[in-house]
Coordinates of C-alpha atoms in Angstrom, one line a residue:
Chain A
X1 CA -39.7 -37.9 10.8
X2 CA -35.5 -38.1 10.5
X3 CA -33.8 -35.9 8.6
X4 CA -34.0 -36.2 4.7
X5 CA -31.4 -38.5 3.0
X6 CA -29.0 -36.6 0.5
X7 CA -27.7 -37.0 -2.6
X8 CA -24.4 -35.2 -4.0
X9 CA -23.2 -35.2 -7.3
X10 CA -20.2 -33.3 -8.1
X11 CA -17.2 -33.2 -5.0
X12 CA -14.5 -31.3 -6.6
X13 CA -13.2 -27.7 -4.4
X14 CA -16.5 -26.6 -4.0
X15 CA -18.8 -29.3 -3.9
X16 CA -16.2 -31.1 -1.3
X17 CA -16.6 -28.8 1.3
X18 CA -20.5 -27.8 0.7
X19 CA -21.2 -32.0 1.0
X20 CA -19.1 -31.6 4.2
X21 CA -20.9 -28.7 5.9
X22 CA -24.4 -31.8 5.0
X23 CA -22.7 -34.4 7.0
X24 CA -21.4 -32.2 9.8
X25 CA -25.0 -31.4 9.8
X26 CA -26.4 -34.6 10.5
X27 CA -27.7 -35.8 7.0
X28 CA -27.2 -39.3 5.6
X29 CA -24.9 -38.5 2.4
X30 CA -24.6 -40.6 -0.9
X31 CA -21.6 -39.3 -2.9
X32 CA -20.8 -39.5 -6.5
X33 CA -18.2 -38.2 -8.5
X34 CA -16.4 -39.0 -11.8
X35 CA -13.1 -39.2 -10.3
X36 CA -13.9 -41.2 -7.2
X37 CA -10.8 -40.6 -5.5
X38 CA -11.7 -36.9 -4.8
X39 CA -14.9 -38.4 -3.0
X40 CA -12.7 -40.2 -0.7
X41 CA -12.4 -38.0 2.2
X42 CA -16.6 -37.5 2.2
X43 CA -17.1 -41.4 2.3
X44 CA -13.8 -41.7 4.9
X45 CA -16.3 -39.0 7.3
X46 CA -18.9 -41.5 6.7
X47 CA -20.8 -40.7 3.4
X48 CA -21.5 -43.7 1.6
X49 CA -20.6 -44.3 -2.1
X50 CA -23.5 -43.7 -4.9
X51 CA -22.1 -45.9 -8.2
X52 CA -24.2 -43.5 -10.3
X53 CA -26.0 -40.3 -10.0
X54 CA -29.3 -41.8 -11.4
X55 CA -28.4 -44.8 -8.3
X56 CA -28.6 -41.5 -6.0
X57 CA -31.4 -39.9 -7.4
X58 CA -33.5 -43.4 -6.9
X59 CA -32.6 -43.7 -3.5
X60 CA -32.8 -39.9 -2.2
X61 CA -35.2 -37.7 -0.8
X62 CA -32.9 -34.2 -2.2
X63 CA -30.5 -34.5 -4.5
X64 CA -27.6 -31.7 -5.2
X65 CA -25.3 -31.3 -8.0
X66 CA -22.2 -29.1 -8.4
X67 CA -20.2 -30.3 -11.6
X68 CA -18.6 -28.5 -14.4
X69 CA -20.6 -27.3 -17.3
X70 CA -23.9 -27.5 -18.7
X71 CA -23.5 -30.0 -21.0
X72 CA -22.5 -32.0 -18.1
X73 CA -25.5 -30.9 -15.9
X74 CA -27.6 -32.0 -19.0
X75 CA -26.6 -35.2 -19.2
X76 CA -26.7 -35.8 -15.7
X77 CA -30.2 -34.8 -15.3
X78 CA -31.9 -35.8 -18.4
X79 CA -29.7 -38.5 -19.8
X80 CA -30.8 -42.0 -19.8
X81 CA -30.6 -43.1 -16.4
X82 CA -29.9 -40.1 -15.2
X83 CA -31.4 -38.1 -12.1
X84 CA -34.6 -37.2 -13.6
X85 CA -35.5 -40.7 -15.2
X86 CA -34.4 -42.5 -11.7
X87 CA -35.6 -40.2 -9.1
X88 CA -39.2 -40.8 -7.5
X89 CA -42.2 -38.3 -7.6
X90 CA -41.5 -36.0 -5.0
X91 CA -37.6 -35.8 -5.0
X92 CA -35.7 -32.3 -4.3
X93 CA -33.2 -31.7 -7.2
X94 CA -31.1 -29.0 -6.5
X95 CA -28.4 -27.7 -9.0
X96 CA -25.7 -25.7 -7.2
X97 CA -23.7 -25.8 -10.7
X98 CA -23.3 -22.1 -12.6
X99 CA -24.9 -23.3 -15.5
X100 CA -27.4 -21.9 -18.4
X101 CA -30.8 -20.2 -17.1
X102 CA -32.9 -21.8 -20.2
X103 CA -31.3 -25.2 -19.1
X104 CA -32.5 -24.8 -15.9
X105 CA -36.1 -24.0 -17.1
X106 CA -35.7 -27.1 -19.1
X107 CA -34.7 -28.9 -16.2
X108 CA -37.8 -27.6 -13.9
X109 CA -40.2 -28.4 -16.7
X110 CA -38.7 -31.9 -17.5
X111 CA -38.9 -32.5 -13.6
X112 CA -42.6 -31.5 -13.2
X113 CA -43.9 -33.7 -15.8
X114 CA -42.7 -36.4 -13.2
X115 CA -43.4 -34.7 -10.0
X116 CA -40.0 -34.4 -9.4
X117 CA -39.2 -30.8 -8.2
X118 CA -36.1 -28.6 -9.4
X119 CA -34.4 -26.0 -7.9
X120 CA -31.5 -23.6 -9.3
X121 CA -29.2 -22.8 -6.6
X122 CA -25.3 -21.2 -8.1
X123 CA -23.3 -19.9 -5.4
X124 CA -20.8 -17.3 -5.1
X125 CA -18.0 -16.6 -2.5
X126 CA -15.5 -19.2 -4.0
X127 CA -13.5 -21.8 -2.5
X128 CA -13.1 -19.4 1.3
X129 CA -16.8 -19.3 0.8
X130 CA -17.4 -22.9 0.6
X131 CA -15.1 -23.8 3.4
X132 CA -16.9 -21.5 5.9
X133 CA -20.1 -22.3 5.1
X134 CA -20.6 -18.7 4.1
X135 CA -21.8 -19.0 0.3
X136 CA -24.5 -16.8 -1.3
X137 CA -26.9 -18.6 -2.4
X138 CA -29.0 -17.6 -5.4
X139 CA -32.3 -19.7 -6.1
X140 CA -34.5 -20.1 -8.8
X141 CA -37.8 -22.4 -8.6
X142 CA -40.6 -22.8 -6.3
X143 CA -41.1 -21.0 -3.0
X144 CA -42.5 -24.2 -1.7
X145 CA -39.7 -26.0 -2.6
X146 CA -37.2 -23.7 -2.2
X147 CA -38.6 -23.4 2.4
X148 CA -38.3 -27.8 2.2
X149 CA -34.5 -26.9 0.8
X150 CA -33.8 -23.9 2.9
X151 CA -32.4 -26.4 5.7
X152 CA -29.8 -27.7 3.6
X153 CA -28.6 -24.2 2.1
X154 CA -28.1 -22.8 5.7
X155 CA -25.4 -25.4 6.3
X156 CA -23.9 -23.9 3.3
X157 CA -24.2 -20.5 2.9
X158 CA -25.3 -17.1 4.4
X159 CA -26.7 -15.0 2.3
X160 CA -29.5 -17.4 0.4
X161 CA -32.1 -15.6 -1.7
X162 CA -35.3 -17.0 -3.9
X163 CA -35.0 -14.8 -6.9
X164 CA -38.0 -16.0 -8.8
X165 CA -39.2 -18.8 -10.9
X166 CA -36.8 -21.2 -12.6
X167 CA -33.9 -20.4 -13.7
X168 CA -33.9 -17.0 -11.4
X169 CA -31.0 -18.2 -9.4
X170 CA -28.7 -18.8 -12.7
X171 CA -30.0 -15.2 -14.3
X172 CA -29.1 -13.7 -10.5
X173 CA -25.8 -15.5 -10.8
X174 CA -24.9 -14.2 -14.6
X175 CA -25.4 -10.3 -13.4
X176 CA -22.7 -11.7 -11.1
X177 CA -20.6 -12.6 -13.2
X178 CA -20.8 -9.8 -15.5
X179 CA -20.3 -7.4 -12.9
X180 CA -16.9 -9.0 -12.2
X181 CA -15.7 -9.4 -15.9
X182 CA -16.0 -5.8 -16.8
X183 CA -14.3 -4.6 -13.0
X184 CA -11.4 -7.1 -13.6
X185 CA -10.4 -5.2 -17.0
X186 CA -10.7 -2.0 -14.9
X187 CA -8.7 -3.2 -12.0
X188 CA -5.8 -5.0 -14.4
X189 CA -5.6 -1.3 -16.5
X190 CA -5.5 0.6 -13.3
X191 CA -2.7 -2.0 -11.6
X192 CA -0.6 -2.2 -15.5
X193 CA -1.2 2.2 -16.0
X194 CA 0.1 2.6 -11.9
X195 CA 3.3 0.4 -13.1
X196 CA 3.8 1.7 -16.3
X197 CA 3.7 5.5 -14.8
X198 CA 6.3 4.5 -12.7
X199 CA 4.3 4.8 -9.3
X200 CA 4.4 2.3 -6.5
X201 CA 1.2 0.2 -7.5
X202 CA 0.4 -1.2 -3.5
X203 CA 1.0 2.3 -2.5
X204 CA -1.5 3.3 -5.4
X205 CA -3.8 1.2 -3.6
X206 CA -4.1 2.7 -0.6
X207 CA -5.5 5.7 -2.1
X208 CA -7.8 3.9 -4.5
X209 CA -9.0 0.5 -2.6
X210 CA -11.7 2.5 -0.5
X211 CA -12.9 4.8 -2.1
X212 CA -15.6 5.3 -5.4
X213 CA -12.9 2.8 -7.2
X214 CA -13.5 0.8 -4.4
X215 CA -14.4 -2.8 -5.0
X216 CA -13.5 -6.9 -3.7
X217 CA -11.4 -7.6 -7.3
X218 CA -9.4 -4.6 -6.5
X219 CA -8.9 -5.3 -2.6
X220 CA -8.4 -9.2 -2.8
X221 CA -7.2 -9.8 -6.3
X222 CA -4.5 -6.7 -7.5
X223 CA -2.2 -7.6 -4.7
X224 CA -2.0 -11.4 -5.6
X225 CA -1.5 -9.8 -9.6
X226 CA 1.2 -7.3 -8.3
X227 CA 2.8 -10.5 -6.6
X228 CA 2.8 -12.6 -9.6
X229 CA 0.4 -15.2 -7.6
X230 CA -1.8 -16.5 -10.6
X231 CA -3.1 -19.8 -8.4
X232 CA -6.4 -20.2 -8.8
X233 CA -9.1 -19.2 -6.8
X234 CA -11.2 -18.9 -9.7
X235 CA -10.4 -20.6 -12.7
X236 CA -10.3 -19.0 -16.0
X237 CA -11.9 -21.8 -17.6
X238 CA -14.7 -21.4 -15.8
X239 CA -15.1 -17.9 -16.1
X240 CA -15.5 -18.4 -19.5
X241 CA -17.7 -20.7 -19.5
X242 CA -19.6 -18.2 -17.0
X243 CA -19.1 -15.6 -19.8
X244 CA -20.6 -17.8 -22.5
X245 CA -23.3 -18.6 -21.0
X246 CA -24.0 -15.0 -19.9
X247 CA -23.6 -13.7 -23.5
X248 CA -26.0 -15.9 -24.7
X249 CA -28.3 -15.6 -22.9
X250 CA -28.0 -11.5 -23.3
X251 CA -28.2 -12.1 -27.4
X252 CA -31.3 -13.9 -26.6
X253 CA -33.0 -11.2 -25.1
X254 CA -31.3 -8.8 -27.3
X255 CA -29.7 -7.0 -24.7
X256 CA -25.7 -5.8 -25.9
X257 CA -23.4 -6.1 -23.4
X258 CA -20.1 -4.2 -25.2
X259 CA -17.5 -4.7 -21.2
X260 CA -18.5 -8.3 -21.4
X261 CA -18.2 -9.1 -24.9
X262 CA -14.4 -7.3 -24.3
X263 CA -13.2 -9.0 -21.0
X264 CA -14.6 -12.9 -22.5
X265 CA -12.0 -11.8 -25.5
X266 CA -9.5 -11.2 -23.1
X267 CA -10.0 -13.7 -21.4
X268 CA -10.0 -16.5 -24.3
X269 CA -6.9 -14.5 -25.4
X270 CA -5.4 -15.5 -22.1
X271 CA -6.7 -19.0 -22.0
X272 CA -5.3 -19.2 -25.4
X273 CA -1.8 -18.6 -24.1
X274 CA -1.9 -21.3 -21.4
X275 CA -3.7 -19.6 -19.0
X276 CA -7.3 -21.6 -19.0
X277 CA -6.2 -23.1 -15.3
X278 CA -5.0 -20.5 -13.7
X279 CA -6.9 -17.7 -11.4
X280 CA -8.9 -15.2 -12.9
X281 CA -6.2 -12.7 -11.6
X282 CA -3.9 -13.9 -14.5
X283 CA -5.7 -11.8 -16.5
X284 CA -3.1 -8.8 -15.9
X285 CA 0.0 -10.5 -17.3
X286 CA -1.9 -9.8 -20.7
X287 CA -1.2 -6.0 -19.5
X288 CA 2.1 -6.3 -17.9
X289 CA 3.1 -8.6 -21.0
X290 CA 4.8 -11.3 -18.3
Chain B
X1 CA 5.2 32.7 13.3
X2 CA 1.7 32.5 12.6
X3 CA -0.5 30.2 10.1
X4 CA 0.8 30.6 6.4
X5 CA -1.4 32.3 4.5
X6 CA -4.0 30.5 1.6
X7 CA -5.2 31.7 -2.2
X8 CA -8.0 29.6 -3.2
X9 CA -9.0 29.3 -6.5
X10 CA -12.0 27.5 -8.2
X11 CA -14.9 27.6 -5.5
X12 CA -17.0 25.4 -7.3
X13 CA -19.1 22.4 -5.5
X14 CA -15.5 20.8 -4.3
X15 CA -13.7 23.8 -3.8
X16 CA -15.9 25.8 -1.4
X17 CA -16.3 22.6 0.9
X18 CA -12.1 22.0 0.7
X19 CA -12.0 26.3 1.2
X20 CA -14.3 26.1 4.1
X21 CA -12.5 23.7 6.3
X22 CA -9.1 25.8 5.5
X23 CA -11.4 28.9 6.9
X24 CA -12.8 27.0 10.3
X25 CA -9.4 25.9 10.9
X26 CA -8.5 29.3 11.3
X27 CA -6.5 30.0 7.6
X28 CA -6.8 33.2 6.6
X29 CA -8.1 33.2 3.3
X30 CA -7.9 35.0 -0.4
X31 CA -10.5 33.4 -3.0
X32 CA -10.9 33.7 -6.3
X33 CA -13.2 31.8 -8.9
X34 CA -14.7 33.1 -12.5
X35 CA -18.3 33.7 -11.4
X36 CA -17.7 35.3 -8.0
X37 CA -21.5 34.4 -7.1
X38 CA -20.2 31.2 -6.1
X39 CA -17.5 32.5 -4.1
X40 CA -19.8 34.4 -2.1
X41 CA -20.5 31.9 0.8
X42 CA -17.2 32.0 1.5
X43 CA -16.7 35.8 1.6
X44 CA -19.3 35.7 4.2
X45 CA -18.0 33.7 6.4
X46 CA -14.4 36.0 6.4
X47 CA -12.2 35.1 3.5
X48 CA -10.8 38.1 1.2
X49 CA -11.9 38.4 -2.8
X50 CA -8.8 38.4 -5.5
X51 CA -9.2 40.4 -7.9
X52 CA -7.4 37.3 -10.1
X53 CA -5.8 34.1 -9.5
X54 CA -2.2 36.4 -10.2
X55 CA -3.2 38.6 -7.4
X56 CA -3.8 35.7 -4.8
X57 CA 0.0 34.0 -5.8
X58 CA 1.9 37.7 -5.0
X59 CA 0.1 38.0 -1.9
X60 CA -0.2 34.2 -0.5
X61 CA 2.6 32.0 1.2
X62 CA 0.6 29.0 -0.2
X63 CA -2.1 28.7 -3.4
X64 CA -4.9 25.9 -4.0
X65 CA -6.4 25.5 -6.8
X66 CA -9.7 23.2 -7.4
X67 CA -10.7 24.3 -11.2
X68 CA -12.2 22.9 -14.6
X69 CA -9.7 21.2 -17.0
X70 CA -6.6 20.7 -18.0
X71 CA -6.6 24.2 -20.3
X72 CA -7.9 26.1 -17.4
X73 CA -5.2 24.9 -15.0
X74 CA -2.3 25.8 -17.8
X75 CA -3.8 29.2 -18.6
X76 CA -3.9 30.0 -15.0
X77 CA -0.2 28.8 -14.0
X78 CA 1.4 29.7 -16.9
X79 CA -0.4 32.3 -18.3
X80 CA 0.8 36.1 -18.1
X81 CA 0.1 37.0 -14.9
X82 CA -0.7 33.8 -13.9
X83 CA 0.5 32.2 -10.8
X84 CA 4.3 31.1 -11.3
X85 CA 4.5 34.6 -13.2
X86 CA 3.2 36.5 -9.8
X87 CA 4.1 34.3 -7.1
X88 CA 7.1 35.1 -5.1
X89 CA 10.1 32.3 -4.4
X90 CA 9.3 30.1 -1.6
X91 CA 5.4 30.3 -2.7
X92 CA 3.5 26.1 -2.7
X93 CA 1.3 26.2 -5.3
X94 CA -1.1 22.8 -5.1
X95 CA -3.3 22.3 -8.0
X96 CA -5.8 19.8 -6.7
X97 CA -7.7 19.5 -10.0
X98 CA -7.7 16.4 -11.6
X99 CA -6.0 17.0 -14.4
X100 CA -3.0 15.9 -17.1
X101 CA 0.4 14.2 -15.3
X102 CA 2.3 15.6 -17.9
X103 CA 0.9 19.2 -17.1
X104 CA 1.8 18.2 -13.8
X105 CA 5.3 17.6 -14.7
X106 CA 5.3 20.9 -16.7
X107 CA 4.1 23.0 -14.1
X108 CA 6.8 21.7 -11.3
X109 CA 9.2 22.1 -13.6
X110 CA 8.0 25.9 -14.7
X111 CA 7.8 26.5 -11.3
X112 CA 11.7 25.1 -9.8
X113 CA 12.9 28.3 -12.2
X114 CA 11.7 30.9 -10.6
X115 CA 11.8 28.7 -6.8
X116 CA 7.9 28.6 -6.7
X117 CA 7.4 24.9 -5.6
X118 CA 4.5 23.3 -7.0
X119 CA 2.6 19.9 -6.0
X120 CA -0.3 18.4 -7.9
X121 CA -3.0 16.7 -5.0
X122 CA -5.7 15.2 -6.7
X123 CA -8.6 14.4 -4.6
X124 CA -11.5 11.3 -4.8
X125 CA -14.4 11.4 -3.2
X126 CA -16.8 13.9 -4.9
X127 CA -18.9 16.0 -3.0
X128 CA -19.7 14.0 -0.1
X129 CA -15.9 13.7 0.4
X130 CA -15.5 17.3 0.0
X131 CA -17.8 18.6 2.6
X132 CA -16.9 16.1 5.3
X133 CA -13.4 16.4 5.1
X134 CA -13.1 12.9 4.4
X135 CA -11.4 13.3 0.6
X136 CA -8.5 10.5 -0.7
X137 CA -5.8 13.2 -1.9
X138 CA -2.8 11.6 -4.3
X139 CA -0.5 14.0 -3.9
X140 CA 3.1 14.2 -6.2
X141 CA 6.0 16.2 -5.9
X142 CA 8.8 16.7 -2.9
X143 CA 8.8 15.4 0.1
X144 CA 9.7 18.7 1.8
X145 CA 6.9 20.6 -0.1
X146 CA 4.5 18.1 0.9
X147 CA 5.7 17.9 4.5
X148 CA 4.8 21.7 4.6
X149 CA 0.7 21.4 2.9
X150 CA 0.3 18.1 5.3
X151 CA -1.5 20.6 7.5
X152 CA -3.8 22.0 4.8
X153 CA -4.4 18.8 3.3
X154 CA -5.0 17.1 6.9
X155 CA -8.0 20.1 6.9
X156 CA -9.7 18.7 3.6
X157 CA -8.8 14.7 3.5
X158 CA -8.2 11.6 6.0
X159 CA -6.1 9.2 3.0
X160 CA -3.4 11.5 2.2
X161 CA -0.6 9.7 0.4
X162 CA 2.4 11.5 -1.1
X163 CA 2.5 8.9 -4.2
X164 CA 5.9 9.9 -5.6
X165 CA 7.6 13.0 -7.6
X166 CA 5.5 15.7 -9.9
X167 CA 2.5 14.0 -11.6
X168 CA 3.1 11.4 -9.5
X169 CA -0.8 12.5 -8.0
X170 CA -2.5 12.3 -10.9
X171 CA -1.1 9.4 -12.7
X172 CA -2.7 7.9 -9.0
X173 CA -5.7 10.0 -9.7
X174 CA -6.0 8.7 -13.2
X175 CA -5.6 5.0 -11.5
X176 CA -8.6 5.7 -9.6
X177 CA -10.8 6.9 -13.0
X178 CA -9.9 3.8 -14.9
X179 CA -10.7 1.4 -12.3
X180 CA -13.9 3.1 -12.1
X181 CA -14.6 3.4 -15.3
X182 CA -14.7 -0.4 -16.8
X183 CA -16.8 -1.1 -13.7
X184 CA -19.0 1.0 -13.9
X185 CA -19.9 -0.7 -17.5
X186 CA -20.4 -3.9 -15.5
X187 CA -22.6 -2.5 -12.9
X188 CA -24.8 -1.2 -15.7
X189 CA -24.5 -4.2 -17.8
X190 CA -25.6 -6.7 -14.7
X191 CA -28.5 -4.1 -13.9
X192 CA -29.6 -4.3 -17.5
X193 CA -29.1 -7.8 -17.9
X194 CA -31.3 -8.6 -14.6
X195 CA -34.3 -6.6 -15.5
X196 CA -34.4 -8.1 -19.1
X197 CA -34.5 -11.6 -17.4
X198 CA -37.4 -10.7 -15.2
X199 CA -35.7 -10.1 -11.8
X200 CA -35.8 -7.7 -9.5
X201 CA -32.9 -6.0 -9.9
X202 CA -33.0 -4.6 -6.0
X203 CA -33.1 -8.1 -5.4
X204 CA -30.6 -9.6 -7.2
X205 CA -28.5 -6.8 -5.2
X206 CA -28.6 -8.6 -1.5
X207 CA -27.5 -11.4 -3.3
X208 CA -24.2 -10.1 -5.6
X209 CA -23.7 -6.7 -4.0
X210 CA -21.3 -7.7 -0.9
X211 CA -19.5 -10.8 -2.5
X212 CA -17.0 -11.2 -5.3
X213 CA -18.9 -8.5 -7.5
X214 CA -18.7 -5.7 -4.4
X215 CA -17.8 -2.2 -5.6
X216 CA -18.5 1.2 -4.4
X217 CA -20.1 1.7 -7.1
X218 CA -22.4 -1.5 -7.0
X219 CA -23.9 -0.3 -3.7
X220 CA -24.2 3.3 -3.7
X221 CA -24.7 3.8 -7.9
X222 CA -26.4 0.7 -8.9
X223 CA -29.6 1.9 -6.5
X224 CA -29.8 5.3 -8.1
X225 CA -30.0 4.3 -11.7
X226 CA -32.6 1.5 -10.9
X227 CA -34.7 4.8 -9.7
X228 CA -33.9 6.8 -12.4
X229 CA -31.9 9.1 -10.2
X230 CA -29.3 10.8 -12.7
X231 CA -28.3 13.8 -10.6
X232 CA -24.8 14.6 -10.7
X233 CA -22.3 13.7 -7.8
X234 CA -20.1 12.9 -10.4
X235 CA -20.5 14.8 -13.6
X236 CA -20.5 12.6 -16.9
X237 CA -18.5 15.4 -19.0
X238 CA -15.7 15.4 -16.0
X239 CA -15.8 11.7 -16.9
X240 CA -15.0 11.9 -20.0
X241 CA -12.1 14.4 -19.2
X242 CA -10.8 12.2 -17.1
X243 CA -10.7 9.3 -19.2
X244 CA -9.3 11.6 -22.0
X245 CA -6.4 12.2 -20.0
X246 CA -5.7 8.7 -18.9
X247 CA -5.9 7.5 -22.4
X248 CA -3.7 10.1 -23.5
X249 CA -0.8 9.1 -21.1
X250 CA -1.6 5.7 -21.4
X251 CA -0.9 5.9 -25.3
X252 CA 2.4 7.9 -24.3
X253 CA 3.7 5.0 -22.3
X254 CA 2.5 2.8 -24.9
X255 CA -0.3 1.2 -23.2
X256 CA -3.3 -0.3 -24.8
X257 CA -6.7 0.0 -22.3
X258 CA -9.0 -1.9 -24.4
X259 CA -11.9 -1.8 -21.2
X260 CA -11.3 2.1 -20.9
X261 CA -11.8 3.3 -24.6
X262 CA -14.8 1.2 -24.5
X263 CA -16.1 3.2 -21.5
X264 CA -15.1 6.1 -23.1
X265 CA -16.6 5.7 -26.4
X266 CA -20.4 4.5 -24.4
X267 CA -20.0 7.6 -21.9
X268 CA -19.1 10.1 -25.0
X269 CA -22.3 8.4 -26.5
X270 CA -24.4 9.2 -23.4
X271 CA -22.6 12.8 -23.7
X272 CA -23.9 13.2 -27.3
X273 CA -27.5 12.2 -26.4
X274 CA -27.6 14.9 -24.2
X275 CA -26.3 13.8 -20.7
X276 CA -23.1 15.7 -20.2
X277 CA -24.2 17.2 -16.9
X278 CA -25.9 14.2 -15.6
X279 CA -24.1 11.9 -13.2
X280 CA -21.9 9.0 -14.2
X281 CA -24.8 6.5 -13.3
X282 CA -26.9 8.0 -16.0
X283 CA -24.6 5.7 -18.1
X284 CA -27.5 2.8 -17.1
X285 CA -29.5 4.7 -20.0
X286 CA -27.9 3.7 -22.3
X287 CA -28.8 0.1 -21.9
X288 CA -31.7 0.3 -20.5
X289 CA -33.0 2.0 -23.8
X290 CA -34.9 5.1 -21.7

């Protein structure tokens, strides 16, 4: 028995160089994206063109999605003719998207009444990550499933955990998130109080970077905000869409999460001002008043 | 000429791990501390008792002092008898408590009168730090001064950064607290947030603990509040101090720390329900409802 045949939804930054690390691997591809034109470079290494994702799903034995939002991964999987109406009993559907826990359930269940079997699978480690094949990997679903799809995620990533049932991996993937919103207000008021004091705020951080203030936002990100570098790594946009999703499903389990209700204010107060594509970093010149 | 002589005041849990490295590195020591109980371990091993901190400034080249607040550092600098009233000219005093940059200021300045030379040298990295001789130490005021405590400090630290002029340290110091402090709402907040979906929480670690979420306190707190370990490296009331003091000279330089008063405001909370003397990760109580 070859190798299984892949389906990939989604090949902007991330899902570009994830689909890469598939065909370096060996697998057949089909690709499909909205924009074909950032597919080109898959289908120029060999990946062959999918003219829908439901035309993927039908002809795939795993398929993987990494899009934008969950409205987006809704449609895709349970529109009409979409992967979950096309694909045959016993397809792999893996969504690699951050996107809602309770959509993934919906996803899962939808899927089973089919056969069809549904993994959550969000990533962290960014575009770097991506790139080296060193994402972590958080999966909800199956432990049957998840072994059959545990192939595919070693091309991708390093650190790849089952964290339950569906809609694990997206929960696992929200305390993520979380975690970063609240460090990025404390890292931007530590870098904005360090310049307003009068201190030399990279000299500042090699007292703080390593030690109980220690963290990645305040190694990897303050010096790109000190800089004035706001390119994205990150996009704002999609952190709060992250931060949304995250404080929803908090208020559904009535759990009040006061640093992440602050930091997705800040954060819309920054997209507001014509930030919404720029790297989470931006988020200082809300402090520094740039 | 022989090793300068050393005052030590405050031999709390800090102070008589800093005092004992000054001692093995053959300093002859003068100690001093309100309840002289805990200065006792000390006088054992060879270091004199001062009868006050006044005593230790007339008869040291060189006074450290590791105290409480902000209040206890002003009495005992600028009090009658105090140190700048008793020490001679040409005496270093260091005040290595964390305490107000404007004291700071005060207490160089008090000092230059009377050519008593005065450095504040915060310090990070709690008791662990302390006893290993491994503490961060942010130290502001001259060059020259500091050129002449490197020694001392080179005893009790291994990041020793002279951060700029008086106050300089603790502005740094107070850098370091508010970093901390709005992540240490998102550690609690993720921790929360994955046991109220159903996770394992010491799971969902291997998977967000050593990528874009890392922190110090991620790793090394996150594991003692999901064990209900509250014990004080870090004492929540010194928190709280700390966080007074930043706000305080943040609001002086007109700066606005939205994620810090929230921390403040949850950690005077967890104060008021009784947890002054627990350790900053007791802050997890509060969400977890325990």
């Amino acid at each position: 028995m070859g190798l299984p045949t892949i389906g990939f939804i989604g090949t902007g930054v991330m899902g570009k160089s994830m689909a890469g690390h598939l065909l370096q691997a060996g697998y057949s591809l089909q690709v499909y994206n909205r924009t074909k034109a950032k597919a080109q470079e898959l289908l120029d290494q060999g990946a062959a063109w999918a003219a829908s994702p439901g035309d993927a799903a039908a002809a795939c034995d795993i398929v993987v999605t990494m899009i934008g939002y969950p409205k987006d991964v809704e449609e895709i999987y349970l529109g009409d003719g979409g992967l979950i109406a096309r694909a045959q009993a016993g397809t792999i559907l893996i969504d690699m998207t951050t996107s809602s826990p309770l959509l993934a359930r919906r996803l899962y269940a939808a899927g089973a009444e089919k056969g069809v079997r549904v993994l959550d699978a969000p990533v962290s480690g960014g575009d770097v990550g991506a790139r080296d094949g060193k994402l972590s990997i958080m999966v909800g679903g199956d432990e049957e499933v998840f072994q059959k799809a545990a192939p595919l995620f070693q091309c991708m990533g390093t650190n790849i955990v089952l964290q339950g049932p569906a809609g694990a991996g997206q929960h696992t993937k929200m305390c993520n998130q979380i975690a970063i919103a609240s460090n990025m207000m404390g890292v931007c008021e530590a870098m904005s109080y360090a310049v307003k004091a009068g201190l030399d705020p990279n000299r500042v951080l090699t007292s703080i970077a390593t030690g109980a203030a220690a963290s990645f936002s305040l190694s990897n990100l303050a010096p790109r905000m000190l800089r004035g570098d706001t390119a994205p790594g990150f996009y704002v946009k999609h952190f709060i869409k992250d931060m949304k999703i995250a404080i929803e499903a908090a208020e559904e389990m009535s759990l009040i999460l006061p640093g992440l209700l602050q930091a997705k204010a800040l954060y819309e107060k920054l997209a507001a001002a014509g930030h919404e594509n720029s790297g989470t970093q931006a988020l200082y010149l809300l402090y520094s008043g740039e």
